[in-house]
Tab-separated table of C-alpha atoms (C1' of nucleotides) in Angstrom:
chain	number	residue	atom	x	y	z
A	1	MET	CA	-0.005	0.000	0.007
A	2	ARG	CA	1.681	3.176	-1.228
A	3	LYS	CA	1.568	6.234	0.967
A	4	PRO	CA	0.069	9.204	-0.926
A	5	VAL	CA	2.458	12.115	-1.334
A	6	GLU	CA	1.358	15.138	0.642
A	7	LEU	CA	2.677	18.636	1.003
A	8	GLN	CA	2.318	21.013	3.917
A	9	LEU	CA	2.438	24.486	2.424
A	10	LEU	CA	3.783	25.925	5.663
A	11	ASP	CA	6.779	23.604	5.356
A	12	PHE	CA	7.341	24.292	1.658
A	13	VAL	CA	10.542	26.298	1.332
A	14	PRO	CA	9.671	28.333	-1.780
A	15	PHE	CA	6.447	29.472	-0.104
A	16	ARG	CA	8.235	30.250	3.139
A	17	LEU	CA	10.870	32.310	1.360
A	18	ASN	CA	8.215	34.306	-0.450
A	19	ARG	CA	6.200	34.932	2.655
A	20	LEU	CA	9.244	35.879	4.708
A	21	ALA	CA	10.557	38.233	2.027
A	22	SER	CA	7.175	39.820	1.652
A	23	GLU	CA	6.809	40.317	5.387
A	24	VAL	CA	10.291	41.788	5.747
A	25	SER	CA	9.660	44.137	2.812
A	26	GLN	CA	6.343	45.192	4.219
A	27	ARG	CA	7.904	46.195	7.534
A	28	LEU	CA	10.801	47.902	5.808
A	29	SER	CA	8.604	49.903	3.484
A	30	ASP	CA	7.595	52.447	6.049
A	31	ILE	CA	11.090	53.852	6.096
A	32	TYR	CA	11.461	54.390	2.345
A	33	ARG	CA	7.789	54.813	1.443
A	34	ASP	CA	6.208	56.673	4.333
A	35	ARG	CA	9.213	58.815	5.158
A	36	PHE	CA	10.667	59.401	1.721
A	37	GLY	CA	7.926	58.596	-0.775
A	38	LEU	CA	9.979	55.913	-2.474
A	39	GLU	CA	8.861	52.470	-3.598
A	40	ILE	CA	11.048	49.364	-3.628
A	41	PRO	CA	12.431	49.821	-7.164
A	42	GLU	CA	13.371	53.413	-6.452
A	43	TRP	CA	15.027	52.521	-3.175
A	44	ARG	CA	16.987	49.783	-4.949
A	45	ILE	CA	18.283	52.228	-7.503
A	46	VAL	CA	19.277	54.701	-4.817
A	47	ALA	CA	21.036	51.975	-2.864
A	48	THR	CA	22.754	50.606	-5.934
A	49	LEU	CA	24.072	53.975	-6.974
A	50	GLY	CA	25.214	54.890	-3.508
A	51	PRO	CA	26.789	58.238	-2.867
A	52	ASP	CA	29.086	58.370	-5.853
A	53	ARG	CA	28.549	55.585	-8.366
A	54	ARG	CA	27.634	56.439	-11.934
A	55	CYS	CA	26.245	53.575	-13.967
A	56	THR	CA	23.770	52.588	-16.640
A	57	ALA	CA	20.202	51.427	-16.161
A	58	GLN	CA	21.352	48.158	-17.636
A	59	TYR	CA	23.834	47.742	-14.790
A	60	VAL	CA	21.128	48.331	-12.196
A	61	ALA	CA	18.821	45.857	-13.906
A	62	GLU	CA	21.449	43.110	-14.015
A	63	SER	CA	22.685	43.804	-10.540
A	64	THR	CA	19.270	43.848	-8.863
A	65	ARG	CA	17.606	41.430	-11.301
A	66	MET	CA	14.773	43.885	-11.863
A	67	HIS	CA	13.108	43.982	-15.273
A	68	LYS	CA	14.473	46.782	-17.406
A	69	THR	CA	11.059	48.453	-17.642
A	70	ARG	CA	10.831	48.531	-13.884
A	71	VAL	CA	14.234	50.186	-13.674
A	72	SER	CA	13.289	52.621	-16.426
A	73	ARG	CA	10.123	53.780	-14.715
A	74	ALA	CA	11.706	53.957	-11.282
A	75	ALA	CA	14.585	56.020	-12.675
A	76	ALA	CA	12.078	58.352	-14.378
A	77	ARG	CA	10.301	58.833	-11.103
A	78	LEU	CA	13.527	59.487	-9.185
A	79	ALA	CA	14.516	62.058	-11.787
A	80	GLU	CA	11.094	63.652	-11.434
A	81	LEU	CA	11.633	63.874	-7.668
A	82	GLY	CA	15.015	65.465	-8.286
A	83	LEU	CA	16.963	62.667	-6.643
A	84	LEU	CA	18.662	61.434	-9.762
A	85	GLN	CA	20.479	62.868	-12.757
A	86	ARG	CA	20.182	61.096	-16.060
A	87	GLY	CA	23.021	61.898	-18.427
A	88	SER	CA	24.069	60.675	-21.840
A	89	SER	CA	27.049	58.459	-22.313
A	90	ALA	CA	29.800	59.800	-24.521
A	91	ALA	CA	30.883	56.277	-25.293
A	92	ASP	CA	27.490	54.937	-26.331
A	93	GLY	CA	24.628	57.196	-27.277
A	94	ARG	CA	22.006	54.629	-26.310
A	95	GLU	CA	23.062	54.362	-22.693
A	96	VAL	CA	21.647	56.528	-19.949
A	97	LEU	CA	24.048	57.190	-17.113
A	98	LEU	CA	22.421	57.363	-13.688
A	99	ARG	CA	23.814	59.254	-10.742
A	100	LEU	CA	22.372	60.591	-7.513
A	101	SER	CA	21.925	64.332	-7.304
A	102	ALA	CA	22.929	66.233	-4.177
A	103	LYS	CA	19.367	65.836	-2.964
A	104	GLY	CA	19.561	62.114	-3.777
A	105	ARG	CA	22.742	61.784	-1.756
A	106	ARG	CA	21.052	63.444	1.175
A	107	VAL	CA	18.192	60.946	0.963
A	108	TYR	CA	20.676	58.115	0.716
A	109	ALA	CA	22.559	59.354	3.761
A	110	ALA	CA	19.330	59.569	5.735
A	111	LEU	CA	17.939	56.246	4.576
A	112	VAL	CA	20.951	53.994	4.926
A	113	PRO	CA	21.403	54.115	8.708
A	114	LEU	CA	17.704	53.378	9.142
A	115	ALA	CA	17.859	50.468	6.729
A	116	LEU	CA	20.932	49.000	8.390
A	117	GLU	CA	19.302	49.306	11.798
A	118	ARG	CA	16.283	47.407	10.485
A	119	GLN	CA	18.525	44.702	9.171
A	120	ARG	CA	20.203	44.471	12.562
A	121	LEU	CA	16.831	44.189	14.273
A	122	LEU	CA	15.692	41.536	11.824
A	123	MET	CA	18.728	39.384	12.479
A	124	ALA	CA	18.719	40.022	16.215
A	125	CYS	CA	16.558	36.953	16.807
A	126	LEU	CA	19.520	34.796	15.809
A	127	GLU	CA	22.645	34.068	17.807
A	128	PRO	CA	25.790	35.155	15.946
A	129	ALA	CA	26.581	31.569	14.948
A	130	GLU	CA	23.020	30.985	13.783
A	131	ALA	CA	23.056	34.175	11.782
A	132	ALA	CA	26.331	33.221	10.165
A	133	ALA	CA	24.987	29.789	9.272
A	134	PHE	CA	21.803	31.273	7.825
A	135	LEU	CA	23.735	33.782	5.736
A	136	HIS	CA	26.061	31.061	4.596
A	137	GLY	CA	23.117	29.021	3.319
A	138	LEU	CA	21.582	32.099	1.761
A	139	ALA	CA	24.798	32.805	-0.122
A	140	ARG	CA	25.023	29.237	-1.333
A	141	LEU	CA	21.468	29.316	-2.614
A	142	GLU	CA	22.155	32.612	-4.373
A	143	ARG	CA	25.244	31.223	-6.014
A	144	SER	CA	23.467	28.057	-7.005
A	145	LEU	CA	20.764	30.123	-8.740
A	146	GLY	CA	23.281	32.379	-10.447
A	147	LEU	CA	22.292	35.527	-8.572
A	148	PRO	CA	24.886	38.344	-8.437
A	149	GLN	CA	26.746	38.562	-5.133
A	150	SER	CA	28.718	41.378	-3.634
A	151	GLY	CA	32.052	39.693	-4.292
A	152	ASP	CA	31.307	39.108	-7.947
A	153	PRO	CA	32.907	41.120	-10.709
A	154	ALA	CA	30.699	44.044	-11.740
A	155	PRO	CA	28.107	43.001	-14.300
A	156	GLY	CA	28.205	44.375	-17.815
B	1	MET	CA	36.685	62.303	11.137
B	2	ARG	CA	33.528	60.177	11.044
B	3	LYS	CA	33.273	57.405	8.504
B	4	PRO	CA	30.159	57.824	6.356
B	5	VAL	CA	27.696	54.970	6.644
B	6	GLU	CA	27.427	52.997	3.447
B	7	LEU	CA	25.252	50.132	2.287
B	8	GLN	CA	25.912	47.510	-0.305
B	9	LEU	CA	22.566	46.469	-1.670
B	10	LEU	CA	23.878	43.044	-2.618
B	11	ASP	CA	24.735	42.467	1.082
B	12	PHE	CA	21.443	43.828	2.370
B	13	VAL	CA	19.456	40.903	3.749
B	14	PRO	CA	15.917	42.176	3.012
B	15	PHE	CA	16.883	42.738	-0.621
B	16	ARG	CA	18.563	39.359	-0.861
B	17	LEU	CA	15.526	37.577	0.586
B	18	ASN	CA	13.255	39.306	-1.892
B	19	ARG	CA	15.465	38.544	-4.843
B	20	LEU	CA	15.953	34.903	-3.822
B	21	ALA	CA	12.245	34.381	-3.227
B	22	SER	CA	11.396	35.974	-6.535
B	23	GLU	CA	13.928	33.841	-8.381
B	24	VAL	CA	12.761	30.627	-6.725
B	25	SER	CA	9.127	31.467	-7.512
B	26	GLN	CA	9.953	32.283	-11.081
B	27	ARG	CA	11.561	28.882	-11.605
B	28	LEU	CA	8.769	27.113	-9.814
B	29	SER	CA	6.035	28.818	-11.753
B	30	ASP	CA	6.428	26.693	-14.863
B	31	ILE	CA	5.060	23.692	-13.026
B	32	TYR	CA	1.858	25.300	-11.741
B	33	ARG	CA	1.434	27.949	-14.422
B	34	ASP	CA	2.587	26.369	-17.653
B	35	ARG	CA	1.406	22.866	-16.890
B	36	PHE	CA	-1.777	23.585	-14.932
B	37	GLY	CA	-2.719	27.174	-15.707
B	38	LEU	CA	-2.543	28.191	-12.045
B	39	GLU	CA	-0.994	31.321	-10.564
B	40	ILE	CA	0.689	31.513	-7.170
B	41	PRO	CA	-2.442	32.404	-5.178
B	42	GLU	CA	-4.362	29.524	-6.718
B	43	TRP	CA	-1.562	27.088	-6.128
B	44	ARG	CA	-1.385	28.219	-2.499
B	45	ILE	CA	-5.082	27.582	-1.987
B	46	VAL	CA	-4.806	24.136	-3.563
B	47	ALA	CA	-1.808	23.320	-1.391
B	48	THR	CA	-3.457	24.664	1.742
B	49	LEU	CA	-6.639	22.668	1.208
B	50	GLY	CA	-4.770	19.507	0.331
B	51	PRO	CA	-6.673	16.403	-0.603
B	52	ASP	CA	-9.310	16.535	2.105
B	53	ARG	CA	-9.324	19.727	4.136
B	54	ARG	CA	-12.414	21.904	4.197
B	55	CYS	CA	-11.882	25.421	5.496
B	56	THR	CA	-12.900	29.047	5.100
B	57	ALA	CA	-11.279	31.666	2.893
B	58	GLN	CA	-10.401	33.449	6.112
B	59	TYR	CA	-8.357	30.453	7.216
B	60	VAL	CA	-6.447	30.418	3.953
B	61	ALA	CA	-5.778	34.138	4.194
B	62	GLU	CA	-4.420	33.940	7.747
B	63	SER	CA	-2.468	30.808	7.098
B	64	THR	CA	-0.785	32.035	3.920
B	65	ARG	CA	-0.777	35.727	4.858
B	66	MET	CA	-2.425	36.597	1.547
B	67	HIS	CA	-4.792	39.561	1.409
B	68	LYS	CA	-8.415	38.438	1.614
B	69	THR	CA	-9.207	39.915	-1.798
B	70	ARG	CA	-6.410	37.893	-3.298
B	71	VAL	CA	-7.795	34.728	-1.764
B	72	SER	CA	-11.294	35.649	-2.878
B	73	ARG	CA	-10.339	36.147	-6.499
B	74	ALA	CA	-8.105	33.084	-6.609
B	75	ALA	CA	-10.888	30.951	-5.121
B	76	ALA	CA	-13.315	32.330	-7.703
B	77	ARG	CA	-10.916	31.373	-10.454
B	78	LEU	CA	-10.378	27.864	-9.051
B	79	ALA	CA	-14.137	27.384	-8.845
B	80	GLU	CA	-14.426	28.571	-12.459
B	81	LEU	CA	-11.824	25.978	-13.462
B	82	GLY	CA	-13.806	23.334	-11.603
B	83	LEU	CA	-11.035	22.572	-9.131
B	84	LEU	CA	-12.792	23.894	-6.067
B	85	GLN	CA	-16.225	23.671	-4.467
B	86	ARG	CA	-17.514	26.626	-2.547
B	87	GLY	CA	-20.190	25.753	-0.016
B	88	SER	CA	-22.082	27.657	2.629
B	89	SER	CA	-21.391	27.164	6.284
B	90	ALA	CA	-24.280	25.984	8.402
B	91	ALA	CA	-22.694	27.542	11.464
B	92	ASP	CA	-22.119	31.008	9.960
B	93	GLY	CA	-23.921	32.208	6.869
B	94	ARG	CA	-21.155	34.667	5.995
B	95	GLU	CA	-18.459	32.065	5.667
B	96	VAL	CA	-17.630	30.276	2.457
B	97	LEU	CA	-16.256	26.792	2.910
B	98	LEU	CA	-13.623	25.814	0.388
B	99	ARG	CA	-12.822	22.268	-0.630
B	100	LEU	CA	-11.078	20.669	-3.590
B	101	SER	CA	-13.283	18.919	-6.095
B	102	ALA	CA	-12.321	15.515	-7.484
B	103	LYS	CA	-10.662	17.333	-10.373
B	104	GLY	CA	-8.884	19.571	-7.876
B	105	ARG	CA	-7.584	16.561	-5.976
B	106	ARG	CA	-6.243	15.121	-9.212
B	107	VAL	CA	-4.392	18.373	-9.904
B	108	TYR	CA	-3.094	18.365	-6.341
B	109	ALA	CA	-1.877	14.793	-6.682
B	110	ALA	CA	-0.088	15.641	-9.922
B	111	LEU	CA	1.417	18.907	-8.671
B	112	VAL	CA	2.717	17.926	-5.273
B	113	PRO	CA	5.418	15.440	-6.340
B	114	LEU	CA	6.728	17.971	-8.860
B	115	ALA	CA	6.783	20.712	-6.257
B	116	LEU	CA	8.564	18.562	-3.697
B	117	GLU	CA	11.123	17.529	-6.271
B	118	ARG	CA	11.805	21.184	-7.038
B	119	GLN	CA	12.268	21.886	-3.369
B	120	ARG	CA	14.715	19.004	-3.163
B	121	LEU	CA	16.673	20.365	-6.149
B	122	LEU	CA	16.722	23.832	-4.655
B	123	MET	CA	18.175	22.601	-1.381
B	124	ALA	CA	20.579	20.180	-3.053
B	125	CYS	CA	23.319	22.814	-3.153
B	126	LEU	CA	23.540	22.578	0.645
B	127	GLU	CA	25.053	19.776	2.702
B	128	PRO	CA	22.523	18.243	5.087
B	129	ALA	CA	23.987	20.123	8.053
B	130	GLU	CA	23.990	23.378	6.115
B	131	ALA	CA	20.422	22.852	5.023
B	132	ALA	CA	19.360	22.127	8.594
B	133	ALA	CA	21.097	25.283	9.835
B	134	PHE	CA	19.520	27.379	7.111
B	135	LEU	CA	16.046	26.032	7.865
B	136	HIS	CA	16.618	26.591	11.549
B	137	GLY	CA	17.414	30.241	10.929
B	138	LEU	CA	14.472	30.538	8.591
B	139	ALA	CA	12.133	29.155	11.251
B	140	ARG	CA	13.510	31.516	13.847
B	141	LEU	CA	13.015	34.495	11.581
B	142	GLU	CA	9.454	33.378	10.855
B	143	ARG	CA	8.673	32.990	14.516
B	144	SER	CA	10.257	36.331	15.313
B	145	LEU	CA	8.005	38.003	12.731
B	146	GLY	CA	4.911	36.188	13.941
B	147	LEU	CA	4.407	34.149	10.784
B	148	PRO	CA	2.330	30.961	11.071
B	149	GLN	CA	4.400	27.788	11.181
B	150	SER	CA	3.418	24.210	10.585
B	151	GLY	CA	3.562	23.293	14.243
B	152	ASP	CA	1.311	26.144	15.307
B	153	PRO	CA	-2.283	25.614	16.306
B	154	ALA	CA	-4.652	26.115	13.391
B	155	PRO	CA	-5.518	29.772	12.888
B	156	GLY	CA	-9.048	31.003	13.412
C	1	DT	C1'	28.812	52.747	-47.272
C	2	DT	C1'	25.099	50.619	-46.305
C	3	DA	C1'	21.689	46.873	-45.040
C	4	DG	C1'	20.746	43.750	-41.326
C	5	DA	C1'	21.220	42.359	-36.763
C	6	DT	C1'	21.930	43.686	-31.895
C	7	DT	C1'	21.465	46.412	-27.877
C	8	DG	C1'	19.940	50.197	-24.320
C	9	DG	C1'	16.009	52.184	-23.103
C	10	DT	C1'	10.942	53.697	-23.370
C	11	DT	C1'	6.030	53.047	-24.104
C	12	DG	C1'	1.346	50.648	-24.926
C	13	DC	C1'	-1.320	47.288	-22.961
C	14	DG	C1'	-3.451	43.674	-20.385
C	15	DA	C1'	-3.235	41.422	-15.930
C	16	DT	C1'	-2.698	41.412	-10.903
C	17	DC	C1'	-2.664	43.579	-6.482
C	18	DG	C1'	-4.110	46.054	-2.285
C	19	DC	C1'	-7.006	49.545	-0.363
C	20	DA	C1'	-11.437	51.298	0.490
C	21	DA	C1'	-16.159	50.790	0.097
C	22	DC	C1'	-19.897	47.743	0.039
C	23	DT	C1'	-23.223	43.639	1.086
C	24	DA	C1'	-24.800	40.343	4.082
C	25	DT	C1'	-24.745	37.850	8.253
C	26	DA	C1'	-23.801	37.618	13.140
C	27	DT	C1'	-23.243	39.446	17.801
C	28	DG	C1'	-23.702	42.609	21.789
C	29	DC	C1'	-26.361	45.692	24.464
C	30	DC	C1'	-30.409	48.055	26.003
D	1	DG	C1'	-37.124	42.795	19.705
D	2	DG	C1'	-34.121	46.434	17.694
D	3	DC	C1'	-30.246	49.260	16.829
D	4	DA	C1'	-25.143	49.590	16.813
D	5	DT	C1'	-21.019	47.208	15.927
D	6	DA	C1'	-18.132	43.634	14.092
D	7	DT	C1'	-16.918	40.128	10.775
D	8	DA	C1'	-16.665	37.145	6.092
D	9	DG	C1'	-16.383	37.923	1.646
D	10	DT	C1'	-16.922	40.600	-2.871
D	11	DT	C1'	-16.282	44.476	-5.936
D	12	DG	C1'	-14.710	49.169	-7.813
D	13	DC	C1'	-10.691	51.517	-8.605
D	14	DG	C1'	-6.131	53.303	-9.017
D	15	DA	C1'	-1.322	51.799	-9.133
D	16	DT	C1'	2.346	48.611	-10.435
D	17	DC	C1'	4.250	45.002	-13.162
D	18	DG	C1'	6.005	42.283	-17.123
D	19	DC	C1'	5.593	41.265	-21.902
D	20	DA	C1'	5.765	42.741	-26.505
D	21	DA	C1'	6.454	46.256	-29.582
D	22	DC	C1'	8.938	50.097	-30.589
D	23	DC	C1'	12.772	53.753	-31.230
D	24	DA	C1'	17.325	55.068	-31.661
D	25	DA	C1'	22.160	54.124	-31.654
D	26	DT	C1'	25.802	50.699	-32.459
D	27	DC	C1'	27.988	46.911	-34.519
D	28	DT	C1'	28.870	43.569	-38.349
D	29	DA	C1'	29.943	42.340	-42.758
D	30	DA	C1'	29.740	42.412	-47.606
DNA sequence: TTAGATTGGTTGCGATCGCAACTATATGCC
DNA sequence: GGCATATAGTTGCGATCGCAACCAATCTAA
């Protein structure tokens, strides 16, 4: 007599990852949405550019794995808000070079400490060794799926 | 001279969780979308109900943390496809009791082994001890955020 | 040089989502 | 009983997203 295969959704890792990510994002959103009027794609562009990086929309899309239309619209909105300068590339007339404006850098400087504090709070439920083990697994999964990691050579 | 606070998005855990979850979902979607015409919310309802459970939309919403409108529309679609029966509750006339139809149970039986195999493949990049440590951290994070876990008493 | 293919980025469009408002039933209080 | 409040679920609506199509610039090769 063969046991029927069952699945408990609450034990299913892809579901759990989605739900966790969604919950974490939800709680994080009040700092970039409520306080600064930014949505996730815009916050990702700001964080990718950082205080001084100048790069193409293509770079942001590859690095964050966002669809290029999502990057395009988020960059348009950031430019509209005056947080981002969009310049032409001398090397390639198709490219759009993105860079934070002075106002954008001020937003970045205000946002980053809050974001890092939230990350600290999130991970505070884990002992240091547990956190390290979790992050180790996370990194392995990322690598296994071909996701860009901070040690990787710059995309493009 | 104070060092300015910086943030590498690729090291930022909330971003990494979102990106990983999105990538895993993307790769999983071909089994429930391409093969069965189901989207994530519908698949979650099917998986929550399982072969024999009968429960309310409210239960599904709390258990999966989906918005009640998302559950409502996904349930309507499943009923339209003939995978789900929606009945009235004798105890409370407002409730809608959800249960898989025979066709729904056949879809469940076909989907579950594929889903479990995908989960196995996903985790195959980790040694058993690494996988255990990762899942331990995941469970701790879930508990810390108040997310329902499989050992918890049934919601409602 | 010039036609075709490729690439970076934007836009049109249909689909999904979450919020707010709504309907209908149930409950509490007098 | 009867009115106010709360709850389960649905629906209208505006916003976001990804795909496909498109535009413009670059590259390739005859």
